[in-house]
Tab-separated table of C-alpha atoms and ligand atoms in Angstrom:
chain	number	residue	atom	x	y	z
N	684	MET	CA	0.000	0.000	0.000
N	685	ILE	CA	1.292	3.439	-0.876
N	686	GLU	CA	1.969	5.572	2.182
N	687	LYS	CA	-0.204	8.702	2.394
N	688	ARG	CA	1.771	11.838	3.183
N	689	THR	CA	0.452	15.206	4.326
N	690	PRO	CA	2.304	18.166	2.821
N	691	ILE	CA	3.324	21.112	4.964
N	692	SER	CA	3.979	24.572	3.569
N	693	VAL	CA	7.457	25.795	2.698
N	694	PHE	CA	7.105	28.345	5.488
N	695	GLU	CA	6.323	25.707	8.093
N	696	ALA	CA	9.047	23.418	6.763
N	697	VAL	CA	11.648	26.174	7.083
N	698	GLU	CA	10.424	27.081	10.571
N	699	SER	CA	10.677	23.492	11.733
N	700	VAL	CA	14.206	23.069	10.341
N	701	VAL	CA	15.336	26.281	12.080
N	702	GLN	CA	14.445	24.761	15.462
N	703	TYR	CA	17.365	22.398	15.033
N	704	GLN	CA	19.979	25.027	14.328
N	705	LYS	CA	23.320	24.727	16.042
N	706	GLN	CA	26.193	27.165	16.248
N	707	GLY	CA	29.728	26.266	15.322
N	708	GLU	CA	32.700	26.560	17.655
N	709	THR	CA	35.652	28.899	17.195
N	710	GLU	CA	38.936	28.041	15.543
N	711	TRP	CA	41.873	30.268	14.625
N	712	VAL	CA	43.175	30.312	11.070
N	713	GLN	CA	45.926	32.238	9.333
N	714	LEU	CA	44.734	35.565	7.903
N	715	GLU	CA	45.635	34.342	4.413
N	716	ASP	CA	43.332	31.331	4.852
N	717	SER	CA	40.380	33.317	6.178
N	718	LEU	CA	38.732	34.507	2.936
N	719	HIS	CA	34.985	33.645	2.902
N	720	ARG	CA	35.083	32.252	6.426
N	721	TYR	CA	32.790	33.752	9.096
N	722	LEU	CA	34.090	35.741	12.070
N	723	ALA	CA	33.514	33.970	15.386
N	724	LYS	CA	34.089	37.082	17.537
N	725	ASP	CA	33.481	40.807	17.280
N	726	VAL	CA	36.520	42.764	16.119
N	727	LYS	CA	37.241	45.887	18.189
N	728	ALA	CA	39.742	48.635	17.393
N	729	ASP	CA	42.568	48.330	19.934
N	730	HIS	CA	44.137	51.558	18.650
N	731	HIS	CA	43.164	54.610	16.614
N	732	VAL	CA	43.416	54.462	12.827
N	733	PRO	CA	45.275	56.435	11.753
N	734	ALA	CA	47.309	56.211	14.944
N	735	PHE	CA	48.681	59.748	14.355
N	736	ASP	CA	47.676	62.844	12.377
N	737	ARG	CA	49.054	62.286	8.887
N	738	SER	CA	49.222	63.855	5.483
N	739	PRO	CA	46.896	62.557	2.763
N	740	TYR	CA	48.972	64.277	0.046
N	741	ASP	CA	52.505	65.103	-1.015
N	742	GLY	CA	52.969	68.741	0.014
N	743	PHE	CA	54.153	71.068	2.755
N	744	ALA	CA	53.090	71.002	6.378
N	745	ILE	CA	52.549	74.554	7.618
N	746	ARG	CA	50.835	76.667	10.248
N	747	ALA	CA	47.500	77.896	8.862
N	748	ALA	CA	47.770	81.158	10.861
N	749	ASP	CA	50.841	82.148	8.837
N	750	THR	CA	48.899	81.950	5.563
N	751	VAL	CA	46.054	84.398	6.318
N	752	ASP	CA	47.441	87.184	4.109
N	753	ALA	CA	48.592	85.007	1.204
N	754	THR	CA	46.977	85.858	-2.151
N	755	ARG	CA	47.906	85.680	-5.805
N	756	ASP	CA	49.166	89.278	-5.642
N	757	HIS	CA	50.736	88.842	-2.270
N	758	PRO	CA	52.611	85.562	-2.190
N	759	LEU	CA	54.200	84.505	1.080
N	760	GLN	CA	57.505	82.766	1.526
N	761	PHE	CA	58.174	79.852	3.903
N	762	GLU	CA	61.502	78.340	4.867
N	763	VAL	CA	61.564	74.563	4.364
N	764	ILE	CA	63.236	73.166	7.468
N	765	ASP	CA	62.842	69.429	6.956
N	766	HIS	CA	61.815	66.775	4.411
N	767	ILE	CA	59.969	63.566	5.407
N	768	GLY	CA	58.488	60.608	3.581
N	769	ALA	CA	55.935	58.050	4.821
N	770	GLY	CA	57.323	56.142	7.775
N	771	ALA	CA	59.622	58.987	8.851
N	772	VAL	CA	59.017	61.404	11.724
N	773	SER	CA	60.334	64.976	11.785
N	774	HIS	CA	62.007	65.947	15.030
N	775	LYS	CA	61.765	69.627	14.260
N	776	ARG	CA	59.043	71.907	15.540
N	777	LEU	CA	57.619	74.432	13.088
N	778	GLY	CA	58.070	78.097	13.910
N	779	PRO	CA	56.430	81.080	12.120
N	780	PHE	CA	56.737	80.933	8.315
N	781	GLN	CA	58.426	77.580	8.347
N	782	ALA	CA	57.322	74.475	6.433
N	783	VAL	CA	58.210	70.791	6.323
N	784	ARG	CA	58.151	69.058	2.965
N	785	ILE	CA	55.962	66.013	3.673
N	786	MET	CA	54.916	62.993	1.594
N	787	THR	CA	51.626	61.064	1.690
N	788	GLY	CA	51.227	58.992	4.846
N	789	ALA	CA	53.871	60.811	6.895
N	790	GLN	CA	53.138	62.082	10.392
N	791	ILE	CA	52.297	65.784	10.684
N	792	PRO	CA	55.224	67.503	12.462
N	793	ASP	CA	54.748	69.326	15.736
N	794	GLY	CA	53.483	72.865	15.304
N	795	ALA	CA	51.897	72.264	11.865
N	796	ASP	CA	48.111	72.224	11.490
N	797	ALA	CA	47.589	72.111	7.708
N	798	VAL	CA	49.104	70.783	4.510
N	799	ILE	CA	49.279	72.517	1.151
N	800	MET	CA	49.625	70.285	-1.888
N	801	LEU	CA	52.880	70.288	-3.878
N	802	GLU	CA	51.037	71.294	-7.057
N	803	LEU	CA	49.819	74.557	-5.494
N	804	VAL	CA	53.166	76.050	-4.514
N	805	LYS	CA	56.498	77.075	-6.002
N	806	THR	CA	59.872	76.212	-4.526
N	807	TYR	CA	63.362	77.587	-4.869
N	808	THR	CA	66.764	77.365	-3.210
N	809	GLU	CA	68.891	80.315	-2.173
N	810	ASN	CA	72.085	80.329	-0.148
N	811	GLU	CA	71.664	76.589	0.434
N	812	LYS	CA	68.296	77.166	2.055
N	813	ASN	CA	65.048	75.854	0.603
N	814	TYR	CA	61.934	77.989	0.290
N	815	MET	CA	58.309	77.460	-0.639
N	816	VAL	CA	56.038	80.224	-1.958
N	817	LEU	CA	52.331	80.195	-1.287
N	818	LYS	CA	49.631	82.233	-3.067
N	819	ARG	CA	46.547	81.327	-1.030
N	820	SER	CA	45.500	80.895	2.570
N	821	VAL	CA	44.668	77.533	4.139
N	822	GLN	CA	42.358	76.615	7.008
N	823	SER	CA	43.555	74.993	10.186
N	824	GLY	CA	43.051	71.199	9.748
N	825	GLU	CA	43.038	71.430	5.947
N	826	ASN	CA	44.453	68.283	4.310
N	827	ILE	CA	45.129	66.486	7.548
N	828	SER	CA	43.908	62.953	8.159
N	829	LYS	CA	43.110	63.171	11.842
N	830	LYS	CA	44.162	60.518	14.300
N	831	GLY	CA	41.182	58.120	14.772
N	832	GLU	CA	39.182	59.477	11.807
N	833	ASP	CA	39.061	56.014	10.192
N	834	ALA	CA	38.474	53.989	13.356
N	835	GLU	CA	38.350	55.079	16.976
N	836	LYS	CA	40.013	52.993	19.614
N	837	GLY	CA	37.436	50.778	21.373
N	838	SER	CA	34.802	50.879	18.622
N	839	VAL	CA	33.326	47.614	17.300
N	840	LEU	CA	34.407	47.396	13.682
N	841	LEU	CA	32.971	44.031	12.708
N	842	THR	CA	30.464	41.802	14.434
N	843	LYS	CA	30.712	38.041	14.734
N	844	GLY	CA	29.010	36.273	11.863
N	845	THR	CA	30.522	38.687	9.313
N	846	ARG	CA	31.633	36.909	6.157
N	847	ILE	CA	35.285	37.645	5.495
N	848	THR	CA	35.729	39.529	2.224
N	849	PRO	CA	38.888	41.193	0.852
N	850	GLY	CA	37.802	44.444	2.546
N	851	VAL	CA	37.406	42.659	5.885
N	852	ILE	CA	40.863	41.166	5.401
N	853	ALA	CA	42.298	44.688	4.992
N	854	LEU	CA	40.733	45.679	8.301
N	855	LEU	CA	41.938	42.548	10.087
N	856	ALA	CA	45.450	43.168	8.784
N	857	THR	CA	45.301	46.798	9.953
N	858	PHE	CA	44.576	45.611	13.472
N	859	GLY	CA	47.284	43.001	13.551
N	860	TYR	CA	45.186	39.857	13.154
N	861	ALA	CA	47.835	37.481	11.786
N	862	THR	CA	45.439	34.739	12.868
N	863	VAL	CA	41.684	35.184	12.809
N	864	PRO	CA	38.929	33.695	14.999
N	865	VAL	CA	36.489	32.033	12.607
N	866	VAL	CA	33.559	29.683	13.017
N	867	LYS	CA	34.538	26.065	12.490
N	868	LYS	CA	32.820	24.814	9.345
N	869	PRO	CA	30.101	22.221	9.794
N	870	VAL	CA	31.018	18.845	8.302
N	871	ILE	CA	28.260	17.876	5.913
N	872	GLY	CA	28.208	14.239	4.898
N	873	ILE	CA	26.935	13.537	1.397
N	874	ILE	CA	25.660	10.180	0.181
N	875	ALA	CA	24.034	9.567	-3.199
N	876	THR	CA	21.569	6.688	-3.366
N	877	GLY	CA	20.463	4.853	-6.493
N	878	THR	CA	21.338	1.571	-8.179
N	879	GLU	CA	21.297	3.458	-11.476
N	880	LEU	CA	24.209	5.721	-10.563
N	881	LEU	CA	27.549	5.638	-12.357
N	882	ASN	CA	30.664	7.512	-11.357
N	883	VAL	CA	31.371	10.668	-13.341
N	884	SER	CA	34.307	9.013	-15.116
N	885	ASP	CA	32.333	5.871	-16.078
N	886	PRO	CA	31.143	5.356	-19.673
N	887	LEU	CA	27.371	5.364	-20.106
N	888	VAL	CA	25.659	1.960	-20.181
N	889	PRO	CA	21.980	1.225	-20.823
N	890	GLY	CA	19.648	2.196	-17.996
N	891	LYS	CA	22.284	3.978	-15.959
N	892	ILE	CA	23.009	7.662	-15.397
N	893	ARG	CA	25.991	9.558	-14.065
N	894	ASN	CA	25.804	10.713	-10.476
N	895	SER	CA	25.549	14.467	-10.919
N	896	ASN	CA	23.945	15.240	-7.574
N	897	ALA	CA	26.976	14.371	-5.480
N	898	ASN	CA	29.279	16.859	-7.177
N	899	MET	CA	26.554	19.478	-7.315
N	900	VAL	CA	25.823	19.170	-3.602
N	901	ILE	CA	29.537	19.145	-2.714
N	902	ALA	CA	29.807	22.454	-4.577
N	903	GLN	CA	26.686	23.852	-2.911
N	904	VAL	CA	28.049	22.959	0.533
N	905	GLU	CA	31.352	24.644	-0.259
N	906	GLU	CA	29.637	27.731	-1.613
N	907	ALA	CA	27.433	27.960	1.466
N	908	GLY	CA	30.481	27.829	3.766
N	909	GLY	CA	30.345	24.214	4.952
N	910	SER	CA	32.877	21.422	4.675
N	911	PRO	CA	31.616	18.630	2.408
N	912	LEU	CA	32.494	15.032	3.212
N	913	TYR	CA	31.563	12.828	0.299
N	914	LEU	CA	30.842	9.339	1.537
N	915	GLY	CA	30.152	7.720	-1.812
N	916	LYS	CA	27.133	6.340	-3.629
N	917	ILE	CA	25.105	3.378	-2.497
N	918	SER	CA	22.687	1.163	-4.360
N	919	ASP	CA	19.047	0.781	-3.395
N	920	GLN	CA	19.414	-1.958	-0.814
N	921	LEU	CA	18.007	-1.485	2.638
N	922	LYS	CA	20.647	-3.314	4.668
N	923	GLU	CA	23.679	-1.791	2.953
N	924	SER	CA	22.152	1.686	2.933
N	925	PHE	CA	21.276	1.496	6.624
N	926	GLU	CA	24.796	0.470	7.588
N	927	VAL	CA	26.438	3.207	5.507
N	928	ILE	CA	24.105	5.899	6.851
N	929	GLU	CA	24.413	4.767	10.471
N	930	LYS	CA	28.200	4.869	10.189
N	931	ALA	CA	28.154	8.201	8.349
N	932	LEU	CA	26.218	9.886	11.139
N	933	LYS	CA	29.154	9.369	13.484
N	934	GLN	CA	31.439	11.455	11.270
N	935	VAL	CA	29.324	14.476	10.406
N	936	ASP	CA	27.379	17.446	11.778
N	937	PHE	CA	24.643	17.144	9.145
N	938	LEU	CA	23.976	14.395	6.640
N	939	ILE	CA	22.618	14.853	3.147
N	940	THR	CA	21.331	11.924	1.141
N	941	THR	CA	20.004	12.317	-2.359
N	942	GLY	CA	17.334	10.022	-3.747
N	943	GLY	CA	15.287	7.262	-2.158
N	944	VAL	CA	12.859	9.480	-0.198
N	945	SER	CA	9.818	8.916	-2.353
N	946	VAL	CA	7.231	6.139	-2.058
N	947	GLY	CA	8.643	3.866	-4.759
N	948	ASP	CA	9.515	0.214	-4.296
N	949	PHE	CA	13.228	0.989	-3.967
N	950	ASP	CA	12.978	4.149	-1.870
N	951	PHE	CA	14.427	2.996	1.415
N	952	LEU	CA	15.155	6.230	3.250
N	953	PRO	CA	11.798	6.277	5.124
N	954	ASP	CA	12.548	2.756	6.455
N	955	ILE	CA	16.064	3.789	7.357
N	956	TYR	CA	14.858	6.808	9.381
N	957	GLU	CA	12.486	4.496	11.216
N	958	LYS	CA	15.155	1.900	11.896
N	959	LEU	CA	17.551	4.589	13.147
N	960	GLY	CA	14.861	5.931	15.467
N	961	ALA	CA	15.134	9.362	13.833
N	962	LYS	CA	12.344	11.909	14.259
N	963	VAL	CA	10.947	12.848	10.858
N	964	LEU	CA	10.140	16.590	10.825
N	965	PHE	CA	8.373	16.374	7.490
N	966	ASN	CA	8.330	14.113	4.463
N	967	LYS	CA	6.277	16.187	2.074
N	968	VAL	CA	6.463	19.901	1.361
N	969	GLY	CA	3.926	21.869	-0.644
N	970	MET	CA	6.446	22.855	-3.280
N	971	ARG	CA	7.629	21.905	-6.723
N	972	PRO	CA	10.171	20.694	-7.415
N	973	GLY	CA	11.149	18.774	-4.314
N	974	SER	CA	7.824	17.865	-2.704
N	975	VAL	CA	9.346	14.624	-1.363
N	976	THR	CA	12.091	16.510	0.492
N	977	THR	CA	12.366	14.929	3.918
N	978	VAL	CA	14.123	16.228	7.006
N	979	ALA	CA	14.740	14.096	10.067
N	980	GLN	CA	16.630	14.565	13.286
N	981	LEU	CA	18.587	12.183	15.448
N	982	ASN	CA	20.962	12.833	18.356
N	983	GLU	CA	21.349	16.560	17.594
N	984	LYS	CA	22.118	15.792	13.963
N	985	VAL	CA	19.885	16.778	11.106
N	986	LEU	CA	19.420	14.386	8.195
N	987	PHE	CA	18.398	15.993	4.938
N	988	GLY	CA	16.735	13.543	2.576
N	989	LEU	CA	16.849	15.441	-0.679
N	990	SER	CA	15.131	14.219	-3.804
N	991	GLY	CA	17.213	12.396	-6.404
N	992	ASN	CA	15.860	14.624	-9.150
N	993	PRO	CA	18.671	17.117	-9.761
N	994	SER	CA	16.569	20.278	-9.753
N	995	ALA	CA	14.549	19.159	-6.756
N	996	CYS	CA	17.756	18.266	-4.957
N	997	PHE	CA	19.159	21.694	-5.759
N	998	VAL	CA	16.090	23.547	-4.464
N	999	GLY	CA	15.905	21.412	-1.310
N	1000	PHE	CA	19.504	22.311	-0.550
N	1001	GLU	CA	19.011	26.034	-1.143
N	1002	LEU	CA	15.906	26.214	1.049
N	1003	PHE	CA	16.852	24.025	3.975
N	1004	VAL	CA	20.495	22.914	4.120
N	1005	LYS	CA	22.028	26.270	3.270
N	1006	LEU	CA	19.973	27.925	6.005
N	1007	LEU	CA	21.285	25.598	8.715
N	1008	ILE	CA	24.838	26.059	7.441
N	1009	ARG	CA	24.473	29.847	7.581
N	1010	LEU	CA	22.945	29.715	11.065
N	1011	TRP	CA	25.806	27.468	12.177
N	1012	LEU	CA	28.234	30.085	10.851
N	1013	LEU	CA	26.500	32.815	12.937
N	1014	ASP	CA	25.467	34.664	9.780
N	1015	GLN	CA	23.128	37.477	10.850
N	1016	LYS	CA	21.354	37.279	7.500
N	1017	PRO	CA	21.063	33.544	6.938
N	1018	TYR	CA	18.026	33.591	4.652
N	1019	THR	CA	18.477	33.791	0.919
N	1020	LEU	CA	18.059	37.281	-0.484
N	1021	THR	CA	14.725	37.952	-2.167
N	1022	ALA	CA	13.745	40.640	-4.622
N	1023	LYS	CA	10.833	41.665	-6.801
N	1024	ALA	CA	11.192	40.980	-10.510
N	1025	ILE	CA	9.128	41.185	-13.652
N	1026	LEU	CA	8.017	37.761	-14.861
N	1027	MET	CA	9.084	37.252	-18.469
N	1028	LYS	CA	6.896	34.234	-19.275
N	1029	SER	CA	3.328	33.289	-18.382
N	1030	PHE	CA	2.461	30.318	-16.183
N	1031	PRO	CA	-1.274	30.202	-16.885
N	1032	LYS	CA	-1.955	26.869	-15.196
N	1033	PRO	CA	-2.688	27.140	-11.474
N	1034	ASN	CA	-0.647	24.908	-9.212
N	1035	PRO	CA	-1.703	23.877	-5.712
N	1036	PHE	CA	1.926	23.880	-4.549
N	1037	THR	CA	4.428	26.737	-4.385
N	1038	ARG	CA	6.535	26.593	-7.477
N	1039	PHE	CA	10.251	27.454	-7.571
N	1040	VAL	CA	11.032	28.129	-11.204
N	1041	ARG	CA	14.680	28.115	-12.243
N	1042	ALA	CA	15.328	31.475	-13.784
N	1043	HIS	CA	17.937	33.834	-15.031
N	1044	VAL	CA	17.527	37.138	-13.240
N	1045	SER	CA	19.063	40.219	-14.791
N	1046	VAL	CA	18.789	43.957	-14.325
N	1047	LYS	CA	17.387	46.047	-17.131
N	1048	ASP	CA	16.910	49.796	-16.626
N	1049	GLY	CA	17.456	49.254	-12.915
N	1050	ILE	CA	14.671	46.670	-12.589
N	1051	PHE	CA	15.001	42.922	-12.061
N	1052	HIS	CA	13.637	40.741	-14.852
N	1053	ALA	CA	13.262	36.988	-14.334
N	1054	ILE	CA	13.347	34.716	-17.352
N	1055	PRO	CA	12.569	31.049	-16.734
N	1056	VAL	CA	15.308	28.856	-18.171
N	1057	GLY	CA	15.091	25.376	-19.629
N	1058	LEU	CA	12.416	22.826	-18.969
N	1059	ASP	CA	10.489	23.346	-15.751
N	1060	LYS	CA	10.761	19.685	-14.715
N	1061	SER	CA	12.358	18.406	-11.548
N	1062	GLY	CA	14.556	15.876	-13.324
N	1063	VAL	CA	16.113	18.470	-15.600
N	1064	VAL	CA	19.768	19.331	-15.084
N	1065	THR	CA	20.620	21.713	-17.947
N	1066	SER	CA	18.650	24.669	-16.576
N	1067	LEU	CA	20.633	24.559	-13.321
N	1068	ALA	CA	23.734	25.641	-15.170
N	1069	ILE	CA	22.072	28.775	-16.527
N	1070	ALA	CA	19.853	29.747	-13.610
N	1071	ASN	CA	20.962	32.267	-10.996
N	1072	GLY	CA	17.674	32.574	-9.168
N	1073	LEU	CA	14.362	30.930	-8.414
N	1074	ILE	CA	11.050	32.572	-9.203
N	1075	ILE	CA	8.596	31.926	-6.366
N	1076	LEU	CA	5.071	31.342	-7.602
N	1077	PRO	CA	2.809	30.793	-4.594
N	1078	GLY	CA	0.398	27.898	-4.977
N	1079	GLY	CA	-3.267	28.617	-5.408
N	1080	THR	CA	-6.093	28.872	-7.825
N	1081	ARG	CA	-4.625	31.257	-10.347
N	1082	GLY	CA	-1.808	31.290	-12.835
N	1083	TYR	CA	0.761	34.018	-13.445
N	1084	GLN	CA	1.004	36.262	-16.473
N	1085	VAL	CA	4.008	37.699	-18.237
N	1086	GLY	CA	4.724	41.206	-16.922
N	1087	GLU	CA	3.494	40.465	-13.396
N	1088	HIS	CA	5.665	41.287	-10.424
N	1089	VAL	CA	6.924	38.138	-8.753
N	1090	ASN	CA	9.380	37.382	-5.968
N	1091	VAL	CA	12.698	35.779	-6.759
N	1092	LEU	CA	15.229	34.047	-4.542
N	1093	LEU	CA	18.675	35.342	-5.493
N	1094	TYR	CA	20.600	32.366	-4.184
N	1095	ARG	CA	23.923	33.365	-5.788
N	1096	ASP	CA	24.015	36.627	-3.889
N	1097	GLU	CA	25.921	36.546	-0.614
N	1098	ASN	CA	23.720	39.262	0.913
N	1099	GLY	CA	21.003	37.447	2.758
N	1100	CYS	CA	17.881	38.451	4.693
N	1101	GLU	CA	17.538	38.577	8.465
N	1102	GLN	CA	14.292	36.674	8.384
N	1103	LEU	CA	12.268	34.506	6.122
N	1104	CYS	CA	10.799	37.454	4.239
N	1105	PRO	CA	7.310	37.155	5.777
N	1106	GLU	CA	5.301	38.873	3.084
N	1107	ILE	CA	6.642	36.381	0.568
N	1108	PHE	CA	6.628	33.174	2.492
N	1109	GLN	CA	3.451	33.786	4.461
N	1110	SER	CA	1.695	33.473	1.141
N	1111	CYS	CA	3.196	30.019	0.870
N	1112	ARG	CA	1.621	28.833	4.117
N	1113	SER	CA	-0.596	25.796	3.751
M	1239	AMP	P1	14.715	9.182	-6.538
M	1239	AMP	O1	14.555	10.436	-5.706
M	1239	AMP	O2	15.678	8.227	-5.969
M	1239	AMP	O3	13.358	8.578	-6.780
M	1239	AMP	O4	15.279	9.643	-7.937
M	1239	AMP	C1	14.541	10.512	-8.759
M	1239	AMP	C2	15.213	10.681	-10.092
M	1239	AMP	O5	16.476	11.296	-9.901
M	1239	AMP	C3	15.490	9.402	-10.825
M	1239	AMP	O6	15.248	9.616	-12.193
M	1239	AMP	C4	16.948	9.132	-10.555
M	1239	AMP	O7	17.545	8.353	-11.545
M	1239	AMP	C5	17.512	10.518	-10.504
M	1239	AMP	N1	18.675	10.560	-9.623
M	1239	AMP	C6	18.761	10.005	-8.411
M	1239	AMP	N2	19.959	10.225	-7.863
M	1239	AMP	C7	20.663	10.950	-8.754
M	1239	AMP	C8	21.974	11.476	-8.747
M	1239	AMP	N3	22.802	11.285	-7.716
M	1239	AMP	N4	22.375	12.182	-9.834
M	1239	AMP	C9	21.538	12.387	-10.867
M	1239	AMP	N5	20.276	11.902	-10.911
M	1239	AMP	C10	19.836	11.176	-9.887
M	1240	MG	MG1	16.330	6.333	-6.326
């Protein structure tokens, strides 16, 4: 007898998965290995940046008060008493009508309170003394990068959960972080199920297909910030599958299986969850593709039973697995970014389930346009290579027309949302 399953909405499915979030521990890595990791601690400024008043230009450090009467018709002459480049400090103190020739990044000498750029003055030498001639006045503080103007000592510069980008690396380097506290990546076990599966390097033989899900999911885990642990493919046999999965659970923080979660004669994952004693959170979601997506939980570990259909597998990962990875990494915006876009093709047929349509989203005249790509079937793999977003068509009694405004999930964008955008996903409640 075929098991009857009750679908829950995408919203409820996401909410129930979130209950099982865990946060990763801290580890320290070399600054050069920290790109795209997530900060495990807040970063505070332990000194001012800049640490001293400095010159942002090549020019002359002067006293603004001396320049008040300088005009084109009444140039003023300054004696140049010193010459410093970045990294050097002048030990001379400026007196009236004296200047120090100063290069970008050098510390402003004592007594000076402004800098005039090289291009705006004339210089000459007489009797082995150097002079600078000025034809305009300057304000006190002009062309000085003030101590602490970039970052004040004690201020929080970055909060934990920040993804480390090249800009963040510059900041960490500025504050002397040769090693960086980052969140330890979750280890995500990946097992592909299916007697039909060949290795990628195998030649095709009748009835078989290459295992594309494993490599796809490995890449998705890496992109999301997790550490993939590929544990191989297994054929559709209950005993063997159970043993492999039971053993796998000991090595991972989360476990992804692909395939075998449906109600077919060779779909053994439901039996395996039962035999393991795992609590099944849901085994049917009101969405297409991926309605058979199953999530279970056992001993603080979450088991994601993704569909074997490549597109369904992809969507299941983006909605559920990625979220738990991002929460683990302390990401403050763990939900995939959503935006409004203009639908570029009609979907006249109503669908009872929320539909996630693989799409290419582009910006034209400042507005997002979403063009569905490839065949809208869950078993299709080609469209995944072209898509960069998913159009969300809430289930219901009506279809959607070209030109309508729809919501899209921009899963390639690293900027996420703080919450599961309620106005979008509430409409996907069952
Ligand atoms: P299943 O979820 O096991 O019922 O599989 C659904 C469909 O996805 C079937 O057509 C499978 O052959 C296909 N499939 C299952 N696993 C994979 C995989 N690892 N790579 C590519 N296709 C797969
Ligand atoms: Mg199968």
